[in-house]
Amino acid sequence: QVQLVESGGGLVQAGGSLRLSCIASGRTFAMYDMGWFRQVPMKQREFVAAIGWTGPSTKYADSVKGRFTISRDKANNAVYLQMNTLKPEDTAVYFCAARDYSGNYYPHDYDYWGQGTQVTVSS
C-alpha cells in the first residue's frame, strides 16, 4: 500500500502560480509512476500530468502543456506540480495518484489516491 498526502492548494488570481506537493509513504519502492488529476463538481476526474518513478518520463494533458511542470524528488518520496499562468478553468480539486504498473492515464488506471487539495483561480 502507498499513502499520499497533498499540500499547496489555495486561492490565486488568473496569471499567477501555485506549487502543489505530494508526499508518498509506504510501499513506494514498487511504484511505476505518480500523477496529478483534477476534478470539478459534476464532472469526471481528469488527468493533468504524470512522471515516472524509476525513469524521468513525463506526460501532460494538452490543456496544461507549457504552463504546468511535474517533477519528483525520490529521496524524499515527493512529487510536485508547478502551475504557472493559471486560468479560471484550472479551478478544481487536485488529486495526487500513484500506481504499481503502467497503463493509460484514466483514474481507474491508478491504485492509490490522496485526499485532494483545492485550487481556486479568480478572474
PDB file of C-alpha atoms in Angstrom:
ATOM      1  CA  GLN A   1       0.000   0.000   0.000  1.00  0.00           C
ATOM      2  CA  VAL A   2       1.008   3.587  -0.660  1.00  0.00           C
ATOM      3  CA  GLN A   3      -0.290   6.616   1.214  1.00  0.00           C
ATOM      4  CA  LEU A   4      -0.364  10.034  -0.448  1.00  0.00           C
ATOM      5  CA  VAL A   5      -0.734  13.466   1.133  1.00  0.00           C
ATOM      6  CA  GLU A   6      -1.130  16.614  -0.960  1.00  0.00           C
ATOM      7  CA  SER A   7      -0.490  20.217   0.017  1.00  0.00           C
ATOM      8  CA  GLY A   8      -0.069  23.602  -1.605  1.00  0.00           C
ATOM      9  CA  GLY A   9      -3.510  24.456  -2.885  1.00  0.00           C
ATOM     10  CA  GLY A  10      -5.099  27.841  -2.400  1.00  0.00           C
ATOM     11  CA  LEU A  11      -6.603  30.920  -3.998  1.00  0.00           C
ATOM     12  CA  VAL A  12      -4.683  32.757  -6.708  1.00  0.00           C
ATOM     13  CA  GLN A  13      -5.503  35.352  -9.340  1.00  0.00           C
ATOM     14  CA  ALA A  14      -5.509  34.489 -13.011  1.00  0.00           C
ATOM     15  CA  GLY A  15      -1.981  34.580 -14.382  1.00  0.00           C
ATOM     16  CA  GLY A  16      -0.490  33.609 -11.048  1.00  0.00           C
ATOM     17  CA  SER A  17       1.327  30.496  -9.915  1.00  0.00           C
ATOM     18  CA  LEU A  18       0.973  27.739  -7.351  1.00  0.00           C
ATOM     19  CA  ARG A  19       3.078  24.714  -6.481  1.00  0.00           C
ATOM     20  CA  LEU A  20       1.424  21.532  -5.299  1.00  0.00           C
ATOM     21  CA  SER A  21       3.307  18.911  -3.344  1.00  0.00           C
ATOM     22  CA  CYS A  22       2.552  15.250  -2.745  1.00  0.00           C
ATOM     23  CA  ILE A  23       4.417  13.114  -0.231  1.00  0.00           C
ATOM     24  CA  ALA A  24       4.243   9.349  -0.581  1.00  0.00           C
ATOM     25  CA  SER A  25       4.803   6.774   2.145  1.00  0.00           C
ATOM     26  CA  GLY A  26       4.564   3.032   2.435  1.00  0.00           C
ATOM     27  CA  ARG A  27       5.483   0.723  -0.439  1.00  0.00           C
ATOM     28  CA  THR A  28       6.947   3.480  -2.601  1.00  0.00           C
ATOM     29  CA  PHE A  29       9.745   1.308  -3.992  1.00  0.00           C
ATOM     30  CA  ALA A  30       7.200  -0.575  -6.110  1.00  0.00           C
ATOM     31  CA  MET A  31       5.607   2.461  -7.729  1.00  0.00           C
ATOM     32  CA  TYR A  32       5.631   2.729 -11.509  1.00  0.00           C
ATOM     33  CA  ASP A  33       4.680   6.398 -11.717  1.00  0.00           C
ATOM     34  CA  MET A  34       2.874   9.215  -9.930  1.00  0.00           C
ATOM     35  CA  GLY A  35       0.447  11.684 -11.353  1.00  0.00           C
ATOM     36  CA  TRP A  36      -1.934  14.530 -10.778  1.00  0.00           C
ATOM     37  CA  PHE A  37      -5.622  14.588 -11.618  1.00  0.00           C
ATOM     38  CA  ARG A  38      -8.246  17.253 -11.056  1.00  0.00           C
ATOM     39  CA  GLN A  39     -11.982  17.319 -10.623  1.00  0.00           C
ATOM     40  CA  VAL A  40     -14.717  19.917 -10.572  1.00  0.00           C
ATOM     41  CA  PRO A  41     -18.246  19.276  -9.266  1.00  0.00           C
ATOM     42  CA  MET A  42     -20.488  17.275 -11.566  1.00  0.00           C
ATOM     43  CA  LYS A  43     -17.611  16.384 -13.909  1.00  0.00           C
ATOM     44  CA  GLN A  44     -15.341  13.385 -14.199  1.00  0.00           C
ATOM     45  CA  ARG A  45     -11.881  13.425 -12.718  1.00  0.00           C
ATOM     46  CA  GLU A  46      -9.373  14.267 -15.440  1.00  0.00           C
ATOM     47  CA  PHE A  47      -5.702  13.596 -15.973  1.00  0.00           C
ATOM     48  CA  VAL A  48      -3.294  16.526 -15.592  1.00  0.00           C
ATOM     49  CA  ALA A  49       0.270  15.180 -15.567  1.00  0.00           C
ATOM     50  CA  ALA A  50       2.354  12.126 -14.671  1.00  0.00           C
ATOM     51  CA  ILE A  51       6.009  11.308 -14.073  1.00  0.00           C
ATOM     52  CA  GLY A  52       7.811   8.002 -13.974  1.00  0.00           C
ATOM     53  CA  TRP A  53       9.155   6.879 -10.625  1.00  0.00           C
ATOM     54  CA  THR A  54      12.107   4.844 -11.908  1.00  0.00           C
ATOM     55  CA  GLY A  55      12.675   6.979 -15.001  1.00  0.00           C
ATOM     56  CA  PRO A  56      12.132  10.688 -15.698  1.00  0.00           C
ATOM     57  CA  SER A  57       9.492  10.382 -18.414  1.00  0.00           C
ATOM     58  CA  THR A  58       6.625  12.851 -18.169  1.00  0.00           C
ATOM     59  CA  LYS A  59       3.209  13.215 -19.741  1.00  0.00           C
ATOM     60  CA  TYR A  60       0.839  16.167 -19.739  1.00  0.00           C
ATOM     61  CA  ALA A  61      -2.735  16.877 -20.679  1.00  0.00           C
ATOM     62  CA  ASP A  62      -2.921  19.192 -23.673  1.00  0.00           C
ATOM     63  CA  SER A  63      -4.748  21.780 -21.584  1.00  0.00           C
ATOM     64  CA  VAL A  64      -1.740  22.305 -19.288  1.00  0.00           C
ATOM     65  CA  LYS A  65       1.231  21.793 -21.621  1.00  0.00           C
ATOM     66  CA  GLY A  66       3.633  24.701 -21.447  1.00  0.00           C
ATOM     67  CA  ARG A  67       2.084  26.002 -18.208  1.00  0.00           C
ATOM     68  CA  PHE A  68       2.433  23.131 -15.710  1.00  0.00           C
ATOM     69  CA  THR A  69       5.573  21.188 -14.833  1.00  0.00           C
ATOM     70  CA  ILE A  70       5.670  17.926 -12.906  1.00  0.00           C
ATOM     71  CA  SER A  71       8.828  16.894 -11.070  1.00  0.00           C
ATOM     72  CA  ARG A  72       9.889  14.374  -8.465  1.00  0.00           C
ATOM     73  CA  ASP A  73      12.306  14.001  -5.580  1.00  0.00           C
ATOM     74  CA  LYS A  74      12.831  10.311  -4.981  1.00  0.00           C
ATOM     75  CA  ALA A  75      14.995  10.875  -1.920  1.00  0.00           C
ATOM     76  CA  ASN A  76      12.012  12.483  -0.197  1.00  0.00           C
ATOM     77  CA  ASN A  77       9.289  10.402  -1.885  1.00  0.00           C
ATOM     78  CA  ALA A  78       7.791  13.584  -3.254  1.00  0.00           C
ATOM     79  CA  VAL A  79       6.224  14.753  -6.480  1.00  0.00           C
ATOM     80  CA  TYR A  80       5.465  18.359  -7.321  1.00  0.00           C
ATOM     81  CA  LEU A  81       3.232  20.203  -9.754  1.00  0.00           C
ATOM     82  CA  GLN A  82       4.378  23.708 -10.605  1.00  0.00           C
ATOM     83  CA  MET A  83       1.422  25.556 -12.092  1.00  0.00           C
ATOM     84  CA  ASN A  84       2.093  28.821 -13.923  1.00  0.00           C
ATOM     85  CA  THR A  85      -0.104  31.192 -15.903  1.00  0.00           C
ATOM     86  CA  LEU A  86      -3.134  29.834 -14.102  1.00  0.00           C
ATOM     87  CA  LYS A  87      -6.566  30.300 -15.628  1.00  0.00           C
ATOM     88  CA  PRO A  88     -10.024  30.279 -14.010  1.00  0.00           C
ATOM     89  CA  GLU A  89     -10.709  26.989 -15.780  1.00  0.00           C
ATOM     90  CA  ASP A  90      -7.862  25.427 -13.773  1.00  0.00           C
ATOM     91  CA  THR A  91     -10.047  25.742 -10.676  1.00  0.00           C
ATOM     92  CA  ALA A  92     -10.574  22.248  -9.280  1.00  0.00           C
ATOM     93  CA  VAL A  93      -9.690  19.844  -6.522  1.00  0.00           C
ATOM     94  CA  TYR A  94      -6.294  18.408  -7.423  1.00  0.00           C
ATOM     95  CA  PHE A  95      -5.528  14.811  -6.505  1.00  0.00           C
ATOM     96  CA  CYS A  96      -2.178  13.068  -6.311  1.00  0.00           C
ATOM     97  CA  ALA A  97      -2.204   9.473  -7.556  1.00  0.00           C
ATOM     98  CA  ALA A  98       0.209   6.573  -7.871  1.00  0.00           C
ATOM     99  CA  ARG A  99       0.241   3.109  -9.371  1.00  0.00           C
ATOM    100  CA  ASP A 100       2.380  -0.001  -9.430  1.00  0.00           C
ATOM    101  CA  TYR A 101       2.036  -0.843 -13.133  1.00  0.00           C
ATOM    102  CA  SER A 102       1.951   1.026 -16.412  1.00  0.00           C
ATOM    103  CA  GLY A 103      -1.315   1.773 -18.171  1.00  0.00           C
ATOM    104  CA  ASN A 104      -3.370   4.539 -19.662  1.00  0.00           C
ATOM    105  CA  TYR A 105      -3.993   7.852 -17.942  1.00  0.00           C
ATOM    106  CA  TYR A 106      -7.519   7.416 -16.660  1.00  0.00           C
ATOM    107  CA  PRO A 107      -8.463   7.483 -12.989  1.00  0.00           C
ATOM    108  CA  HIS A 108      -9.215   3.758 -12.977  1.00  0.00           C
ATOM    109  CA  ASP A 109      -5.623   3.071 -14.072  1.00  0.00           C
ATOM    110  CA  TYR A 110      -4.309   4.381 -10.738  1.00  0.00           C
ATOM    111  CA  ASP A 111      -4.237   2.427  -7.489  1.00  0.00           C
ATOM    112  CA  TYR A 112      -3.568   4.984  -4.773  1.00  0.00           C
ATOM    113  CA  TRP A 113      -5.052   8.423  -4.147  1.00  0.00           C
ATOM    114  CA  GLY A 114      -4.588  11.361  -1.880  1.00  0.00           C
ATOM    115  CA  GLN A 115      -7.424  13.331  -0.315  1.00  0.00           C
ATOM    116  CA  GLY A 116      -7.114  16.264  -2.697  1.00  0.00           C
ATOM    117  CA  THR A 117      -6.281  19.925  -2.383  1.00  0.00           C
ATOM    118  CA  GLN A 118      -8.432  22.813  -3.624  1.00  0.00           C
ATOM    119  CA  VAL A 119      -7.067  25.204  -6.228  1.00  0.00           C
ATOM    120  CA  THR A 120      -9.155  28.274  -6.979  1.00  0.00           C
ATOM    121  CA  VAL A 121      -8.192  30.747  -9.703  1.00  0.00           C
ATOM    122  CA  SER A 122     -10.066  34.025  -9.683  1.00  0.00           C
ATOM    123  CA  SER A 123     -10.589  36.110 -12.817  1.00  0.00           C
TER     124      SER A 123
END
